[in-house]
PDB file of C-alpha atoms in Angstrom:
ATOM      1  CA  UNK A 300     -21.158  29.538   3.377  1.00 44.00           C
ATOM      2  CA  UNK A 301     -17.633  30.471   4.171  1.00 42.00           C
ATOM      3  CA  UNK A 302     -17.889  27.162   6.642  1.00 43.00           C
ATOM      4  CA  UNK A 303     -19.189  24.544   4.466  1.00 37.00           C
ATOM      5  CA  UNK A 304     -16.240  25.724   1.665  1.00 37.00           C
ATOM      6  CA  UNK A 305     -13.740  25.287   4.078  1.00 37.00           C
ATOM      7  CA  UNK A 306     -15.255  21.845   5.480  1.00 35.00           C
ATOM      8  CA  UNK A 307     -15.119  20.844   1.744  1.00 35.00           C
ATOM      9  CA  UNK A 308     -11.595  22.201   1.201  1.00 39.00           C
ATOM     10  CA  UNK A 309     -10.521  19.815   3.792  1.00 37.00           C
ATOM     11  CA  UNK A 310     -12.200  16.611   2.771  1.00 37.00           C
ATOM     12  CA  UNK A 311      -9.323  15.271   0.148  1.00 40.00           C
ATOM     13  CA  UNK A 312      -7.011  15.089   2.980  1.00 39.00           C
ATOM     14  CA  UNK A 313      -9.732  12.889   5.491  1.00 40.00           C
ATOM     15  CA  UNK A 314     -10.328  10.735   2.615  1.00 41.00           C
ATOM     16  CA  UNK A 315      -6.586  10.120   1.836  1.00 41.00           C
ATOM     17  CA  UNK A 316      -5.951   8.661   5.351  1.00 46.00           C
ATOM     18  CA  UNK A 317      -6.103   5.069   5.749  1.00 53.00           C
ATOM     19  CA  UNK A 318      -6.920   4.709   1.840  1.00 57.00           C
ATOM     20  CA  UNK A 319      -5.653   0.394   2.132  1.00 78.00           C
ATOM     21  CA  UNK A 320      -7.766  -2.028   1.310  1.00 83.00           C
ATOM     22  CA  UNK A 321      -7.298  -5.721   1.515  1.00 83.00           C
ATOM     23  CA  UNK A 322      -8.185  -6.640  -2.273  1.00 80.00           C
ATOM     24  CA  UNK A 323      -7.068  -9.037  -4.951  1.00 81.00           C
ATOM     25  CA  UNK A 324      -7.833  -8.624  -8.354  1.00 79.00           C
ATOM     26  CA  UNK A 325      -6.439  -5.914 -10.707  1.00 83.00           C
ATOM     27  CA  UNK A 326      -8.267  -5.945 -14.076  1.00 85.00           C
ATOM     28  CA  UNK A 327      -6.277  -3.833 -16.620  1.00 88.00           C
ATOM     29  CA  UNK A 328      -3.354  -3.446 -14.319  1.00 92.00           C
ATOM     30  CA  UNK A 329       0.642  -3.996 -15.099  1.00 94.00           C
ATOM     31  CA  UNK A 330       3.106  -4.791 -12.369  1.00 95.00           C
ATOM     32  CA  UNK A 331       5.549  -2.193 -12.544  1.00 97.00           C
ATOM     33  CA  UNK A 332       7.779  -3.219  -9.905  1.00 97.00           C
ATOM     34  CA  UNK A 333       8.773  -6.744  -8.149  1.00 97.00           C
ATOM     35  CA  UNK A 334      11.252  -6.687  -4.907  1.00 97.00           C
ATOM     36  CA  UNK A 335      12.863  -8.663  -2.042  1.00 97.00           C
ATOM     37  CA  UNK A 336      12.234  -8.499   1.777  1.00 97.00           C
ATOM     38  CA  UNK A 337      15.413  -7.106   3.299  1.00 97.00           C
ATOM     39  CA  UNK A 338      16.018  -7.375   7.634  1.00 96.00           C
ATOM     40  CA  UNK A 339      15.873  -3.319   8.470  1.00 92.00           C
ATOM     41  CA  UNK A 340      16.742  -3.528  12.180  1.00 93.00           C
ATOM     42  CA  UNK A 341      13.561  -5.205  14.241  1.00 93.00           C
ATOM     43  CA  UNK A 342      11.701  -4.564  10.605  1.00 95.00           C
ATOM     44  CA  UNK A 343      11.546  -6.293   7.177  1.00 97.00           C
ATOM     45  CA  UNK A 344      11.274  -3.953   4.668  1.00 97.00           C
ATOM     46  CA  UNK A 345      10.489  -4.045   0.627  1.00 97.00           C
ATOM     47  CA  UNK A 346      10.617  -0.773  -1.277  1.00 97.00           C
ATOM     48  CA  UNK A 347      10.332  -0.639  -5.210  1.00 98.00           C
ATOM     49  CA  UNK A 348      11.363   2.987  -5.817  1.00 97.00           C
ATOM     50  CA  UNK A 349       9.359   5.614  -6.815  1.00 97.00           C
ATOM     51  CA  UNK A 350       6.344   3.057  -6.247  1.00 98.00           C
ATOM     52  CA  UNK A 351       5.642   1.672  -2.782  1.00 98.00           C
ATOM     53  CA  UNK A 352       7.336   0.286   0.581  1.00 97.00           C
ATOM     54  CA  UNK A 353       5.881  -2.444   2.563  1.00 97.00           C
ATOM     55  CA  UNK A 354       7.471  -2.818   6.045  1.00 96.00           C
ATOM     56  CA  UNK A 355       6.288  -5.509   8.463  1.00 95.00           C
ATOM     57  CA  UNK A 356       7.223  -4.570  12.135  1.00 94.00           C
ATOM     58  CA  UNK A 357       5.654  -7.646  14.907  1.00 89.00           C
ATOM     59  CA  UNK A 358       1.955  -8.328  13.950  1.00 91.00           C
ATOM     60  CA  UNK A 359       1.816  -4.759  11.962  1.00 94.00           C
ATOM     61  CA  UNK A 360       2.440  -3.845   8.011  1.00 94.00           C
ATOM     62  CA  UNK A 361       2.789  -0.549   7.085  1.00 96.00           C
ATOM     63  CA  UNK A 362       2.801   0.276   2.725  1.00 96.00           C
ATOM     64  CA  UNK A 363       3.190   3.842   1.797  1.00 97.00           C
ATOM     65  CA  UNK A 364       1.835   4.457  -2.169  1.00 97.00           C
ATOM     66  CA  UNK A 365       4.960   7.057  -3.595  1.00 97.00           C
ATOM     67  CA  UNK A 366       3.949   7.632  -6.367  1.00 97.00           C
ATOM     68  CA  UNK A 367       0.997   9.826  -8.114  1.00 96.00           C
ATOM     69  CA  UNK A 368      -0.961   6.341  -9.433  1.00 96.00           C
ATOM     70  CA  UNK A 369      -3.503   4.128  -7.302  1.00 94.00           C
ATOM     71  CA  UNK A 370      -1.389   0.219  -6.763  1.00 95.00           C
ATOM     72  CA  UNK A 371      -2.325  -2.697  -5.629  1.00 94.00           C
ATOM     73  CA  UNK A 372       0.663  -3.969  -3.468  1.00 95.00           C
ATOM     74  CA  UNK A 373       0.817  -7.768  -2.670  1.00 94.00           C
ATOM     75  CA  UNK A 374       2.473 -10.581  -1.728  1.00 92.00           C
ATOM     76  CA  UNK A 375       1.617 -13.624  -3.831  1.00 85.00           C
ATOM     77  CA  UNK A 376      -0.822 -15.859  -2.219  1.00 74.00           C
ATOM     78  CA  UNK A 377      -0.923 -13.952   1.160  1.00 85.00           C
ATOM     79  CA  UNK A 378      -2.155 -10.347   0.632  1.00 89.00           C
ATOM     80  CA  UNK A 379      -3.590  -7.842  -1.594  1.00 91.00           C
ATOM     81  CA  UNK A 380      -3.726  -3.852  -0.769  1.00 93.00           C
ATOM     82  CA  UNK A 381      -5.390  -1.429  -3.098  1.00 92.00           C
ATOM     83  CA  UNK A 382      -3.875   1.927  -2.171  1.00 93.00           C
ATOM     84  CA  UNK A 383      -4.321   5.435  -3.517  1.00 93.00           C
ATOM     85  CA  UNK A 384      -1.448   7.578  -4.672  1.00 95.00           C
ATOM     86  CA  UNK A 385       0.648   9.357  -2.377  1.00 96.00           C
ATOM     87  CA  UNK A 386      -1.007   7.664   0.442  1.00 95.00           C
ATOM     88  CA  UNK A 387      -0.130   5.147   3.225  1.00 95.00           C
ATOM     89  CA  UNK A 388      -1.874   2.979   5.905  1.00 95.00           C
ATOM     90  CA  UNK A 389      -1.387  -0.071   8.263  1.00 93.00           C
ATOM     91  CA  UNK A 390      -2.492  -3.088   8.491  1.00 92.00           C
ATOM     92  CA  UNK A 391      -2.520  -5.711  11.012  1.00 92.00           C
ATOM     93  CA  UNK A 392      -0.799  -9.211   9.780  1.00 90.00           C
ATOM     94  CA  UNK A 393      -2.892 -11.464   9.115  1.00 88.00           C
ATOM     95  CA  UNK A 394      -1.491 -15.541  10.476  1.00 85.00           C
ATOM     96  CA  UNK A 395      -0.641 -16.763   7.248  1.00 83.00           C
ATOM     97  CA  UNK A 396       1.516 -13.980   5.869  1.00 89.00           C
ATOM     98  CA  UNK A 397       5.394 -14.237   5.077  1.00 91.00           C
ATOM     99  CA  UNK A 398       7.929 -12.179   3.481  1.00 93.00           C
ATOM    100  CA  UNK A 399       9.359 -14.746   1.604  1.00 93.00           C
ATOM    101  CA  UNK A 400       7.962 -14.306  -1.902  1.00 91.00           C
ATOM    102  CA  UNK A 401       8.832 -10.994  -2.137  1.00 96.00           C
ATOM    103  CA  UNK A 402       6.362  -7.390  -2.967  1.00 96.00           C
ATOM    104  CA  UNK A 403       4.816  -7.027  -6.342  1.00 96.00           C
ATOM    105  CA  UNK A 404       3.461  -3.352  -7.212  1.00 96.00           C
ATOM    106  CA  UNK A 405       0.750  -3.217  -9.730  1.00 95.00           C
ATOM    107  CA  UNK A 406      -0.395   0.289 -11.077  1.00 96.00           C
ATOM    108  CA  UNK A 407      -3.955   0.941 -12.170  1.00 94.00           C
ATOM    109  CA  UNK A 408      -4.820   1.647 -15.575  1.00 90.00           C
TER     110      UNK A 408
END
């Protein structure tokens, strides 16, 4: 018994890894935050504080969730990630995605 309770006291934190999820589609949601792209060294980063960060590094984006609410972070017309709170994950880019319209954060009702 004392095994299985400690197996179970450890399953929040093996869900919480990897918790991105290419998806459009927010019903209910509110964008919270919009921000710009800015050149971070051999990265291009957008934070909205207190909410998310997207960095794109080569053929790799990285978002980190900040905040205690589940987001969908996207860039308009190229990707969608669903994210839990206080989580963070990586994708790989996908050919048709640029930086240049900026990171919109949308919180889940």
């Amino acid at each position: 018994m004392k095994i299985a309770t400690a197996l179970l006291a450890l399953l929040p934190a093996a869900l919480a890894a990897d918790t991105c999820v290419a998806e459009c589609g927010c019903a209910g949601c509110g964008q919270v935050a919009s921000t710009s792209f800015v050149k971070s060294g051999n990265k291009e980063v957008a934070t909205a504080a207190g909410w998310a960060t997207m960095s794109v590094s080569g053929s790799t984006i990285a978002i980190e969730n900040l905040s205690g609410s589940t987001l969908t972070v996207t860039v308009y017309g190229v990707v969608c990630y669903y994210i839990s709170p206080h989580s963070s994950c990586t994708v790989g880019e996908p050919d048709n995605f640029s930086t240049a319209l900026g990171m919109q954060v949308w919180q889940h009702p």
